[in-house]
Amino acid sequence: MFLKKLELNNFRNYKNLSIDFEKRKTLFVGKNAHGKTNILEAINYLSILKSNRIQKDSELVNWESDFCRIQGEVLKNDLDIELDVLINPPSKKIIKLNQIKKTKSADFLGNLVSVNFCVDDLMLLRGAPVDRRSWIDDCIARIYPGYQDRLQKYNKIRSHRNNLLKSLRGQSFSDEVLSVWDEQLVISGSNIVFLRLKYLNEIKETVTQKHSIIAPDEKLDFNYVSTIFGETNDFDAYSIDAIAAFYKEKMKDVRQEEIIRAKTLIGPHRDDIEFFINSKSATKYASQGQQRTIVLSLKLSEIDIIKQKIDDTPLLLLDDVLAELDKNRQNYLLTSIEDDIQTIITSTDAHGFEAEFLNDVKIFHVKQGEVFEVS
Ligand SMILES: Nc1ncnc2c1ncn2[C@@H]1O[C@H](COP(=O)(O)OP(=O)(O)OP(=O)(O)O)[C@@H](O)[C@H]1O
Ligand SMILES: [Mg+2]
């Protein structure tokens, strides 16, 4: 797929912006705080109908306006697709596909699929478990429509169950009071764990293969760390029913503690993914460079998996990430991106790029919420 045009009105620091993407590779260059990331954020919004930076859509609206609009024109399988999002808080956002209003986001999603890679991603291994859960959940959401809804459903059930646990605090009650929520939690949570294991299984080979190209002497492994059944790298060993059976057993074990602490203590909301280099924990022992190699391998594998699943090429959005990689990793990244992948890159300057790479790139200069063509 190819994003041909992006138009913004009152989005962040852009009053009115119209960009035509002509080449497969585009570079936005500009000083800090002039609006480079905002452009990628807008593209990402058209892709997943949410920001990858903030929770509240109202923050996307220019401070001097009360609405913002993001429009994109995508070429997909030789067809032109028009995407249009109007954010007008506190009203519900209006989404249109080819000028036709859609009430369900599922009818809109999938027309523009992107993979994001930003500086924060490089911290994935050093970050908290929640960062790794968000990473895997985002990856899955891009290839399995409906995953986002399943995740929301799980969180809703968990929140109802937590409220019930709080209201029962200090009282004696029978297990039956909780059983309705327990049952729903097990069904919903097992499904999420199953899909996460499935994703890890799908990327396992590609990730280790990509990693071995940059670091041939280092063997990469990763485990899913489940609060239900413990650690595993045998990602296809668990059926949904098997996960549910472990879930029910483990729930009994933690019942007393859950009552005392009045919260749900096991399930996908508490799981993690652990990475190892030569059998040593990468979080604890790997250098910054080694950790970055892992993240780079994960990101490049994400592109491959999406390509297989949607039978099309996703966009790759690289936010300031090249400056953070050494020459070896930078070259690997740039040469790994196949020519058919539309790549949109931001950077504070163009000097760090190889001349050969710049030959085939369309460069824009970003200055105080305006964008100027350079080449
Ligand atoms: N809702 C908003 N209305 C107006 N301006 C905003 C809004 N949200 C953010 N901004 C401004 O947008 C500017 C540019 O942000 P952006 O993150 O795109 O910068 P950047 O060019 O990527 O900078 P850096 O190189 O530091 O990453 C910031 O100065 C910020 O104050
Ligand atoms: Mg930025």
mmCIF file of C-alpha atoms and ligand atoms in Angstrom:
data_model
loop_
_atom_site.group_PDB
_atom_site.id
_atom_site.type_symbol
_atom_site.label_atom_id
_atom_site.label_comp_id
_atom_site.label_asym_id
_atom_site.label_seq_id
_atom_site.Cartn_x
_atom_site.Cartn_y
_atom_site.Cartn_z
ATOM 1 C CA MET A 1 0.000 0.000 0.000
ATOM 2 C CA PHE A 2 1.067 3.551 -0.568
ATOM 3 C CA LEU A 3 -0.005 6.727 1.232
ATOM 4 C CA LYS A 4 -0.313 9.238 -1.579
ATOM 5 C CA LYS A 5 -1.526 12.254 0.305
ATOM 6 C CA LEU A 6 -1.937 13.497 3.870
ATOM 7 C CA GLU A 7 -4.015 16.510 4.838
ATOM 8 C CA LEU A 8 -4.228 17.960 8.318
ATOM 9 C CA ASN A 9 -6.431 20.682 9.721
ATOM 10 C CA ASN A 10 -5.845 21.968 13.237
ATOM 11 C CA PHE A 11 -3.928 18.827 14.131
ATOM 12 C CA ARG A 12 -1.381 19.580 16.904
ATOM 13 C CA ASN A 13 0.799 22.470 15.640
ATOM 14 C CA TYR A 14 -0.499 22.211 12.045
ATOM 15 C CA LYS A 15 -3.230 24.656 11.028
ATOM 16 C CA ASN A 16 -3.450 23.404 7.454
ATOM 17 C CA LEU A 17 -1.071 20.948 5.901
ATOM 18 C CA SER A 18 -1.141 19.054 2.642
ATOM 19 C CA ILE A 19 1.642 16.670 1.682
ATOM 20 C CA ASP A 20 1.920 14.632 -1.494
ATOM 21 C CA PHE A 21 4.099 11.558 -1.083
ATOM 22 C CA GLU A 22 5.754 10.872 -4.390
ATOM 23 C CA LYS A 23 8.586 8.519 -3.596
ATOM 24 C CA ARG A 24 8.745 5.312 -1.613
ATOM 25 C CA LYS A 25 11.041 7.017 0.891
ATOM 26 C CA THR A 26 10.337 10.356 2.516
ATOM 27 C CA LEU A 27 12.477 12.203 5.012
ATOM 28 C CA PHE A 28 11.168 14.969 7.248
ATOM 29 C CA VAL A 29 14.005 17.047 8.611
ATOM 30 C CA GLY A 30 13.617 19.780 11.209
ATOM 31 C CA LYS A 31 14.722 21.096 14.553
ATOM 32 C CA ASN A 32 13.263 19.831 17.817
ATOM 33 C CA ALA A 33 9.637 20.701 18.544
ATOM 34 C CA HIS A 34 8.782 21.873 15.011
ATOM 35 C CA GLY A 35 6.307 19.095 14.196
ATOM 36 C CA LYS A 36 8.060 16.028 12.754
ATOM 37 C CA THR A 37 6.593 13.440 15.118
ATOM 38 C CA ASN A 38 3.169 15.061 14.804
ATOM 39 C CA ILE A 39 3.096 14.062 11.121
ATOM 40 C CA LEU A 40 3.855 10.422 11.928
ATOM 41 C CA GLU A 41 1.318 10.506 14.755
ATOM 42 C CA ALA A 42 -1.366 11.660 12.286
ATOM 43 C CA ILE A 43 -0.499 8.849 9.851
ATOM 44 C CA ASN A 44 -0.565 6.367 12.714
ATOM 45 C CA TYR A 45 -3.990 7.678 13.730
ATOM 46 C CA LEU A 46 -5.344 6.933 10.254
ATOM 47 C CA SER A 47 -3.893 3.469 10.649
ATOM 48 C CA ILE A 48 -5.184 2.431 14.086
ATOM 49 C CA LEU A 49 -7.673 5.212 15.023
ATOM 50 C CA LYS A 50 -5.730 6.161 18.102
ATOM 51 C CA SER A 51 -2.588 8.036 18.941
ATOM 52 C CA ASN A 52 0.496 6.075 19.855
ATOM 53 C CA ARG A 53 1.521 8.889 22.216
ATOM 54 C CA ILE A 54 -1.529 9.919 24.204
ATOM 55 C CA GLN A 55 -4.855 8.528 25.422
ATOM 56 C CA LYS A 56 -7.127 11.548 24.988
ATOM 57 C CA ASP A 57 -7.991 12.570 21.446
ATOM 58 C CA SER A 58 -8.686 16.133 22.614
ATOM 59 C CA GLU A 59 -4.930 16.663 23.008
ATOM 60 C CA LEU A 60 -4.523 16.254 19.259
ATOM 61 C CA VAL A 61 -6.655 19.303 18.547
ATOM 62 C CA ASN A 62 -4.730 22.527 17.983
ATOM 63 C CA TRP A 63 -4.920 24.726 21.080
ATOM 64 C CA GLU A 64 -6.640 27.494 19.135
ATOM 65 C CA SER A 65 -9.281 25.253 17.626
ATOM 66 C CA ASP A 66 -12.052 22.974 18.837
ATOM 67 C CA PHE A 67 -11.785 20.289 16.174
ATOM 68 C CA CYS A 68 -9.148 18.656 14.024
ATOM 69 C CA ARG A 69 -9.264 16.631 10.847
ATOM 70 C CA ILE A 70 -6.910 14.052 9.364
ATOM 71 C CA GLN A 71 -7.376 12.931 5.782
ATOM 72 C CA GLY A 72 -5.368 10.450 3.770
ATOM 73 C CA GLU A 73 -5.417 9.056 0.275
ATOM 74 C CA VAL A 74 -4.129 5.514 0.030
ATOM 75 C CA LEU A 75 -3.374 3.438 -3.024
ATOM 76 C CA LYS A 76 -4.177 -0.162 -2.180
ATOM 77 C CA ASN A 77 -4.384 -2.991 -4.720
ATOM 78 C CA ASP A 78 -4.619 -0.369 -7.507
ATOM 79 C CA LEU A 79 -7.604 1.273 -5.833
ATOM 80 C CA ASP A 80 -7.695 4.765 -4.358
ATOM 81 C CA ILE A 81 -9.036 4.837 -0.812
ATOM 82 C CA GLU A 82 -9.978 8.017 1.010
ATOM 83 C CA LEU A 83 -9.671 8.049 4.779
ATOM 84 C CA ASP A 84 -11.141 10.886 6.784
ATOM 85 C CA VAL A 85 -11.260 11.396 10.564
ATOM 86 C CA LEU A 86 -12.870 14.348 12.273
ATOM 87 C CA ILE A 87 -12.098 14.783 15.965
ATOM 88 C CA ASN A 88 -14.466 17.175 17.638
ATOM 89 C CA PRO A 89 -14.428 16.632 21.414
ATOM 90 C CA PRO A 90 -16.498 15.929 23.402
ATOM 91 C CA SER A 91 -18.531 14.546 20.482
ATOM 92 C CA LYS A 92 -17.629 11.138 19.143
ATOM 93 C CA LYS A 93 -15.120 11.220 16.302
ATOM 94 C CA ILE A 94 -16.525 10.890 12.805
ATOM 95 C CA ILE A 95 -14.783 8.403 10.545
ATOM 96 C CA LYS A 96 -15.366 8.166 6.823
ATOM 97 C CA LEU A 97 -14.126 5.693 4.260
ATOM 98 C CA ASN A 98 -14.443 6.916 0.673
ATOM 99 C CA GLN A 99 -16.697 9.697 1.986
ATOM 100 C CA ILE A 100 -19.088 7.232 3.591
ATOM 101 C CA LYS A 101 -19.547 7.496 7.338
ATOM 102 C CA LYS A 102 -18.668 4.358 9.305
ATOM 103 C CA THR A 103 -19.998 3.651 12.753
ATOM 104 C CA LYS A 104 -17.806 0.645 13.450
ATOM 105 C CA SER A 105 -14.056 1.183 13.549
ATOM 106 C CA ALA A 106 -13.566 -2.366 12.232
ATOM 107 C CA ASP A 107 -15.055 -1.135 8.916
ATOM 108 C CA PHE A 108 -12.348 1.502 8.689
ATOM 109 C CA LEU A 109 -9.289 -0.288 10.024
ATOM 110 C CA GLY A 110 -6.951 -2.246 7.772
ATOM 111 C CA ASN A 111 -6.936 0.268 4.927
ATOM 112 C CA LEU A 112 -3.667 1.772 6.050
ATOM 113 C CA VAL A 113 -1.370 -0.516 7.993
ATOM 114 C CA SER A 114 1.797 0.897 9.487
ATOM 115 C CA VAL A 115 4.681 -0.252 11.633
ATOM 116 C CA ASN A 116 6.079 2.404 13.948
ATOM 117 C CA PHE A 117 9.573 2.519 15.258
ATOM 118 C CA CYS A 118 10.516 5.318 17.617
ATOM 119 C CA VAL A 119 13.218 6.028 20.160
ATOM 120 C CA ASP A 120 11.005 4.850 23.022
ATOM 121 C CA ASP A 121 10.795 1.417 21.373
ATOM 122 C CA LEU A 122 14.530 1.088 21.795
ATOM 123 C CA MET A 123 13.856 1.045 25.536
ATOM 124 C CA LEU A 124 11.460 -1.885 25.233
ATOM 125 C CA LEU A 125 13.700 -4.276 27.121
ATOM 126 C CA ARG A 126 14.597 -1.823 29.816
ATOM 127 C CA GLY A 127 11.024 -0.680 30.284
ATOM 128 C CA ALA A 128 8.354 -2.110 32.554
ATOM 129 C CA PRO A 129 6.320 -5.256 31.746
ATOM 130 C CA VAL A 130 3.433 -2.983 30.711
ATOM 131 C CA ASP A 131 5.587 -1.647 27.844
ATOM 132 C CA ARG A 132 6.242 -5.153 26.542
ATOM 133 C CA ARG A 133 2.548 -6.043 26.888
ATOM 134 C CA SER A 134 1.595 -2.916 24.914
ATOM 135 C CA TRP A 135 4.173 -3.808 22.286
ATOM 136 C CA ILE A 136 2.825 -7.308 21.713
ATOM 137 C CA ASP A 137 -0.809 -6.191 21.929
ATOM 138 C CA ASP A 138 -0.217 -3.508 19.287
ATOM 139 C CA CYS A 139 1.508 -6.028 17.020
ATOM 140 C CA ILE A 140 -1.403 -8.429 17.305
ATOM 141 C CA ALA A 141 -4.006 -5.695 16.817
ATOM 142 C CA ARG A 142 -2.440 -4.846 13.463
ATOM 143 C CA ILE A 143 -2.898 -8.350 12.100
ATOM 144 C CA TYR A 144 -5.963 -9.714 13.940
ATOM 145 C CA PRO A 145 -8.954 -7.416 13.513
ATOM 146 C CA GLY A 146 -11.007 -7.474 16.688
ATOM 147 C CA TYR A 147 -8.083 -8.040 19.071
ATOM 148 C CA GLN A 148 -8.411 -4.500 20.439
ATOM 149 C CA ASP A 149 -12.077 -5.202 21.271
ATOM 150 C CA ARG A 150 -11.162 -8.455 23.003
ATOM 151 C CA LEU A 151 -8.568 -6.681 25.081
ATOM 152 C CA GLN A 152 -11.053 -3.995 26.063
ATOM 153 C CA LYS A 153 -13.570 -6.655 27.018
ATOM 154 C CA TYR A 154 -11.025 -8.402 29.236
ATOM 155 C CA ASN A 155 -10.165 -5.130 30.974
ATOM 156 C CA LYS A 156 -13.845 -4.374 31.517
ATOM 157 C CA ILE A 157 -14.474 -7.785 33.100
ATOM 158 C CA ARG A 158 -11.394 -7.369 35.278
ATOM 159 C CA SER A 159 -12.512 -3.942 36.390
ATOM 160 C CA HIS A 160 -16.016 -5.256 37.338
ATOM 161 C CA ARG A 161 -14.395 -8.128 39.213
ATOM 162 C CA ASN A 162 -12.041 -5.759 41.056
ATOM 163 C CA ASN A 163 -14.971 -3.554 42.056
ATOM 164 C CA LEU A 164 -16.791 -6.574 43.399
ATOM 165 C CA LEU A 165 -13.697 -7.682 45.326
ATOM 166 C CA LYS A 166 -13.448 -4.193 46.827
ATOM 167 C CA SER A 167 -17.111 -4.135 47.828
ATOM 168 C CA LEU A 168 -16.740 -7.535 49.494
ATOM 169 C CA ARG A 169 -13.655 -6.577 51.462
ATOM 170 C CA GLY A 170 -13.846 -7.648 55.088
ATOM 171 C CA GLN A 171 -17.059 -9.611 54.591
ATOM 172 C CA SER A 172 -17.501 -13.334 54.491
ATOM 173 C CA PHE A 173 -19.024 -14.566 51.244
ATOM 174 C CA SER A 174 -19.244 -17.732 49.209
ATOM 175 C CA ASP A 175 -17.158 -18.355 46.094
ATOM 176 C CA GLU A 176 -20.326 -18.284 44.013
ATOM 177 C CA VAL A 177 -20.538 -14.514 44.340
ATOM 178 C CA LEU A 178 -17.401 -14.211 42.236
ATOM 179 C CA SER A 179 -18.016 -17.144 39.947
ATOM 180 C CA VAL A 180 -19.822 -15.224 37.181
ATOM 181 C CA TRP A 181 -16.896 -12.838 36.796
ATOM 182 C CA ASP A 182 -14.352 -15.630 37.246
ATOM 183 C CA GLU A 183 -15.826 -17.581 34.382
ATOM 184 C CA GLN A 184 -15.883 -14.615 32.030
ATOM 185 C CA LEU A 185 -12.364 -13.618 33.030
ATOM 186 C CA VAL A 186 -11.038 -17.100 32.283
ATOM 187 C CA ILE A 187 -12.681 -17.219 28.827
ATOM 188 C CA SER A 188 -11.560 -13.740 27.862
ATOM 189 C CA GLY A 189 -8.079 -13.904 29.424
ATOM 190 C CA SER A 190 -7.246 -17.351 28.000
ATOM 191 C CA ASN A 191 -8.031 -16.053 24.545
ATOM 192 C CA ILE A 192 -5.624 -13.145 24.925
ATOM 193 C CA VAL A 193 -2.817 -15.336 26.253
ATOM 194 C CA PHE A 194 -3.415 -17.792 23.414
ATOM 195 C CA LEU A 195 -3.165 -15.042 20.770
ATOM 196 C CA ARG A 196 0.009 -13.666 22.342
ATOM 197 C CA LEU A 197 1.635 -17.122 22.280
ATOM 198 C CA LYS A 198 0.510 -17.552 18.690
ATOM 199 C CA TYR A 199 2.120 -14.245 17.722
ATOM 200 C CA LEU A 200 5.397 -15.140 19.439
ATOM 201 C CA ASN A 201 5.353 -18.463 17.664
ATOM 202 C CA GLU A 202 4.832 -16.748 14.329
ATOM 203 C CA ILE A 203 7.721 -14.314 14.743
ATOM 204 C CA LYS A 204 10.138 -16.629 16.562
ATOM 205 C CA GLU A 205 12.055 -17.905 13.561
ATOM 206 C CA THR A 206 12.190 -14.590 11.698
ATOM 207 C CA VAL A 207 13.330 -12.650 14.757
ATOM 208 C CA THR A 208 16.139 -15.033 15.635
ATOM 209 C CA GLN A 209 17.240 -15.178 12.013
ATOM 210 C CA LYS A 210 17.335 -11.373 11.683
ATOM 211 C CA HIS A 211 19.084 -11.060 15.010
ATOM 212 C CA SER A 212 21.782 -13.545 13.979
ATOM 213 C CA ILE A 213 22.656 -11.412 10.934
ATOM 214 C CA ILE A 214 23.581 -8.413 13.116
ATOM 215 C CA ALA A 215 24.965 -10.432 16.006
ATOM 216 C CA PRO A 216 26.124 -13.827 14.685
ATOM 217 C CA ASP A 217 27.763 -14.849 17.968
ATOM 218 C CA GLU A 218 24.738 -14.142 20.101
ATOM 219 C CA LYS A 219 21.861 -16.525 20.444
ATOM 220 C CA LEU A 220 18.545 -14.825 21.038
ATOM 221 C CA ASP A 221 15.687 -16.540 22.880
ATOM 222 C CA PHE A 222 12.513 -15.275 24.427
ATOM 223 C CA ASN A 223 9.946 -16.581 26.862
ATOM 224 C CA TYR A 224 6.370 -15.681 27.609
ATOM 225 C CA VAL A 225 6.157 -15.221 31.358
ATOM 226 C CA SER A 226 2.642 -16.157 32.373
ATOM 227 C CA THR A 227 1.108 -15.520 35.774
ATOM 228 C CA ILE A 228 -1.135 -18.500 35.006
ATOM 229 C CA PHE A 229 1.234 -21.298 33.997
ATOM 230 C CA GLY A 230 4.748 -19.873 34.387
ATOM 231 C CA GLU A 231 7.441 -19.320 31.758
ATOM 232 C CA THR A 232 7.475 -20.955 28.342
ATOM 233 C CA ASN A 233 9.136 -20.735 24.963
ATOM 234 C CA ASP A 234 7.079 -23.614 23.680
ATOM 235 C CA PHE A 235 4.604 -21.197 22.169
ATOM 236 C CA ASP A 236 2.432 -23.706 20.339
ATOM 237 C CA ALA A 237 2.100 -26.109 23.257
ATOM 238 C CA TYR A 238 -0.974 -24.480 24.800
ATOM 239 C CA SER A 239 -4.516 -24.694 23.481
ATOM 240 C CA ILE A 240 -7.114 -22.199 24.729
ATOM 241 C CA ASP A 241 -8.710 -24.998 26.772
ATOM 242 C CA ALA A 242 -5.364 -25.900 28.356
ATOM 243 C CA ILE A 243 -4.747 -22.271 29.294
ATOM 244 C CA ALA A 244 -8.267 -22.033 30.749
ATOM 245 C CA ALA A 245 -7.693 -25.172 32.836
ATOM 246 C CA PHE A 246 -4.452 -23.750 34.300
ATOM 247 C CA TYR A 247 -6.238 -20.428 34.855
ATOM 248 C CA LYS A 248 -9.018 -22.012 36.947
ATOM 249 C CA GLU A 249 -6.512 -23.954 39.074
ATOM 250 C CA LYS A 250 -4.287 -20.939 39.664
ATOM 251 C CA MET A 251 -7.315 -18.809 40.542
ATOM 252 C CA LYS A 252 -8.078 -21.135 43.426
ATOM 253 C CA ASP A 253 -4.493 -20.744 44.692
ATOM 254 C CA VAL A 254 -4.633 -16.959 44.734
ATOM 255 C CA ARG A 255 -8.237 -16.639 45.920
ATOM 256 C CA GLN A 256 -7.402 -15.641 49.508
ATOM 257 C CA GLU A 257 -4.795 -13.113 48.454
ATOM 258 C CA GLU A 258 -7.137 -11.594 45.872
ATOM 259 C CA ILE A 259 -9.773 -11.142 48.552
ATOM 260 C CA ILE A 260 -7.302 -9.497 50.930
ATOM 261 C CA ARG A 261 -5.812 -7.222 48.258
ATOM 262 C CA ALA A 262 -9.140 -6.707 46.478
ATOM 263 C CA LYS A 263 -7.707 -7.067 43.000
ATOM 264 C CA THR A 264 -7.236 -9.551 40.201
ATOM 265 C CA LEU A 265 -3.733 -10.911 40.596
ATOM 266 C CA ILE A 266 -3.328 -13.282 37.666
ATOM 267 C CA GLY A 267 -4.007 -13.020 33.958
ATOM 268 C CA PRO A 268 -2.619 -11.407 30.795
ATOM 269 C CA HIS A 269 -2.620 -7.951 32.428
ATOM 270 C CA ARG A 270 0.242 -9.131 34.634
ATOM 271 C CA ASP A 271 2.246 -11.197 32.137
ATOM 272 C CA ASP A 272 5.577 -10.304 30.579
ATOM 273 C CA ILE A 273 7.977 -11.338 27.830
ATOM 274 C CA GLU A 274 11.558 -12.016 28.748
ATOM 275 C CA PHE A 275 14.475 -11.929 26.300
ATOM 276 C CA PHE A 276 17.765 -13.814 26.611
ATOM 277 C CA ILE A 277 21.107 -13.565 24.877
ATOM 278 C CA ASN A 278 23.176 -16.727 25.151
ATOM 279 C CA SER A 279 20.782 -17.845 27.910
ATOM 280 C CA LYS A 280 21.374 -14.725 30.050
ATOM 281 C CA SER A 281 18.550 -12.277 30.731
ATOM 282 C CA ALA A 282 18.868 -9.426 28.227
ATOM 283 C CA THR A 283 17.054 -7.004 30.557
ATOM 284 C CA LYS A 284 19.572 -7.598 33.300
ATOM 285 C CA TYR A 285 22.810 -8.185 31.420
ATOM 286 C CA ALA A 286 22.670 -7.016 27.804
ATOM 287 C CA SER A 287 24.402 -3.797 26.782
ATOM 288 C CA GLN A 288 22.377 -0.978 25.278
ATOM 289 C CA GLY A 289 23.615 -1.978 21.803
ATOM 290 C CA GLN A 290 22.622 -5.615 22.338
ATOM 291 C CA GLN A 291 19.170 -4.554 23.528
ATOM 292 C CA ARG A 292 18.762 -2.347 20.469
ATOM 293 C CA THR A 293 19.664 -5.212 18.167
ATOM 294 C CA ILE A 294 16.842 -7.237 19.695
ATOM 295 C CA VAL A 295 14.337 -4.430 19.199
ATOM 296 C CA LEU A 296 15.504 -3.877 15.632
ATOM 297 C CA SER A 297 15.018 -7.572 14.881
ATOM 298 C CA LEU A 298 11.536 -7.466 16.410
ATOM 299 C CA LYS A 299 10.533 -4.435 14.368
ATOM 300 C CA LEU A 300 11.798 -5.844 11.086
ATOM 301 C CA SER A 301 10.010 -9.113 11.788
ATOM 302 C CA GLU A 302 6.811 -7.195 12.436
ATOM 303 C CA ILE A 303 6.955 -5.940 8.841
ATOM 304 C CA ASP A 304 7.457 -9.476 7.515
ATOM 305 C CA ILE A 305 4.550 -10.892 9.489
ATOM 306 C CA ILE A 306 2.214 -8.104 8.419
ATOM 307 C CA LYS A 307 3.223 -8.616 4.798
ATOM 308 C CA GLN A 308 2.360 -12.300 5.048
ATOM 309 C CA LYS A 309 -0.925 -11.721 6.864
ATOM 310 C CA ILE A 310 -2.380 -8.885 4.821
ATOM 311 C CA ASP A 311 -0.711 -9.856 1.549
ATOM 312 C CA ASP A 312 0.371 -6.265 1.082
ATOM 313 C CA THR A 313 3.191 -4.003 2.259
ATOM 314 C CA PRO A 314 2.708 -1.906 5.404
ATOM 315 C CA LEU A 315 4.124 1.600 5.811
ATOM 316 C CA LEU A 316 7.184 1.948 7.980
ATOM 317 C CA LEU A 317 7.340 5.043 10.182
ATOM 318 C CA LEU A 318 10.781 5.706 11.650
ATOM 319 C CA ASP A 319 10.695 8.497 14.196
ATOM 320 C CA ASP A 320 14.179 9.815 14.927
ATOM 321 C CA VAL A 321 15.346 6.284 15.387
ATOM 322 C CA LEU A 322 18.257 6.215 12.938
ATOM 323 C CA ALA A 323 20.266 8.770 14.890
ATOM 324 C CA GLU A 324 20.080 6.451 17.872
ATOM 325 C CA LEU A 325 21.583 3.498 16.022
ATOM 326 C CA ASP A 326 25.266 3.022 15.249
ATOM 327 C CA LYS A 327 26.348 2.860 11.575
ATOM 328 C CA ASN A 328 26.257 -0.929 11.496
ATOM 329 C CA ARG A 329 22.684 -1.189 12.775
ATOM 330 C CA GLN A 330 21.573 1.848 10.779
ATOM 331 C CA ASN A 331 22.850 0.270 7.564
ATOM 332 C CA TYR A 332 21.258 -3.018 8.422
ATOM 333 C CA LEU A 333 17.922 -1.329 8.977
ATOM 334 C CA LEU A 334 18.071 0.746 5.803
ATOM 335 C CA THR A 335 19.223 -2.120 3.615
ATOM 336 C CA SER A 336 16.658 -4.491 5.114
ATOM 337 C CA ILE A 337 13.774 -2.260 4.145
ATOM 338 C CA GLU A 338 12.672 -3.597 0.831
ATOM 339 C CA ASP A 339 12.104 -1.096 -1.952
ATOM 340 C CA ASP A 340 8.384 -1.735 -2.031
ATOM 341 C CA ILE A 341 7.904 -0.574 1.575
ATOM 342 C CA GLN A 342 6.871 3.051 1.852
ATOM 343 C CA THR A 343 9.122 4.459 4.536
ATOM 344 C CA ILE A 344 8.625 7.798 6.249
ATOM 345 C CA ILE A 345 11.531 8.953 8.353
ATOM 346 C CA THR A 346 12.029 11.914 10.674
ATOM 347 C CA SER A 347 15.375 13.297 11.716
ATOM 348 C CA THR A 348 16.852 16.483 13.090
ATOM 349 C CA ASP A 349 19.343 16.543 10.199
ATOM 350 C CA ALA A 350 20.077 14.755 6.955
ATOM 351 C CA HIS A 351 23.857 14.628 7.382
ATOM 352 C CA GLY A 352 23.970 11.221 9.015
ATOM 353 C CA PHE A 353 22.509 9.447 5.977
ATOM 354 C CA GLU A 354 24.521 7.756 3.256
ATOM 355 C CA ALA A 355 24.564 9.752 -0.012
ATOM 356 C CA GLU A 356 23.270 6.712 -1.892
ATOM 357 C CA PHE A 357 20.246 6.502 0.374
ATOM 358 C CA LEU A 358 19.481 10.214 0.031
ATOM 359 C CA ASN A 359 19.502 9.990 -3.778
ATOM 360 C CA ASP A 360 16.214 8.242 -3.817
ATOM 361 C CA VAL A 361 14.482 10.084 -1.005
ATOM 362 C CA LYS A 362 12.046 12.932 -1.080
ATOM 363 C CA ILE A 363 13.084 15.429 1.593
ATOM 364 C CA PHE A 364 10.832 17.922 3.345
ATOM 365 C CA HIS A 365 11.886 20.566 5.808
ATOM 366 C CA VAL A 366 9.635 20.962 8.848
ATOM 367 C CA LYS A 367 9.552 24.424 10.384
ATOM 368 C CA GLN A 368 7.114 25.674 13.015
ATOM 369 C CA GLY A 369 4.109 23.724 11.840
ATOM 370 C CA GLU A 370 4.834 24.154 8.148
ATOM 371 C CA VAL A 371 6.425 21.785 5.685
ATOM 372 C CA PHE A 372 8.625 22.825 2.738
ATOM 373 C CA GLU A 373 9.855 20.706 -0.150
ATOM 374 C CA VAL A 374 13.654 20.405 -0.244
ATOM 375 C CA SER A 375 14.236 17.872 -3.003
HETATM 376 N N1 LIG B 1 -2.578 20.344 20.584
HETATM 377 C C1 LIG B 1 -1.532 21.097 20.193
HETATM 378 N N2 LIG B 1 -1.732 22.346 19.668
HETATM 379 C C2 LIG B 1 -0.690 23.091 19.258
HETATM 380 N N3 LIG B 1 0.592 22.701 19.325
HETATM 381 C C3 LIG B 1 0.845 21.470 19.826
HETATM 382 C C4 LIG B 1 -0.203 20.613 20.277
HETATM 383 N N4 LIG B 1 0.348 19.461 20.717
HETATM 384 C C5 LIG B 1 1.674 19.607 20.567
HETATM 385 N N5 LIG B 1 1.989 20.806 20.031
HETATM 386 C C6 LIG B 1 3.320 21.322 19.691
HETATM 387 O O1 LIG B 1 3.836 20.612 18.597
HETATM 388 C C7 LIG B 1 5.219 20.850 18.576
HETATM 389 C C8 LIG B 1 5.956 19.827 17.769
HETATM 390 O O2 LIG B 1 5.865 18.542 18.320
HETATM 391 P P1 LIG B 1 6.606 17.265 17.691
HETATM 392 O O3 LIG B 1 6.548 16.258 18.734
HETATM 393 O O4 LIG B 1 6.054 16.918 16.367
HETATM 394 O O5 LIG B 1 8.096 17.821 17.495
HETATM 395 P P2 LIG B 1 9.327 17.154 16.753
HETATM 396 O O6 LIG B 1 9.633 17.968 15.544
HETATM 397 O O7 LIG B 1 9.095 15.712 16.554
HETATM 398 O O8 LIG B 1 10.477 17.410 17.834
HETATM 399 P P3 LIG B 1 11.658 16.443 18.363
HETATM 400 O O9 LIG B 1 12.760 16.538 17.356
HETATM 401 O O10 LIG B 1 12.025 17.095 19.647
HETATM 402 O O11 LIG B 1 11.117 15.080 18.539
HETATM 403 C C9 LIG B 1 5.634 21.015 20.048
HETATM 404 O O12 LIG B 1 6.308 22.223 20.189
HETATM 405 C C10 LIG B 1 4.320 21.088 20.808
HETATM 406 O O13 LIG B 1 4.282 22.160 21.696
HETATM 407 MG MG MG B 2 9.831 14.027 17.525
#
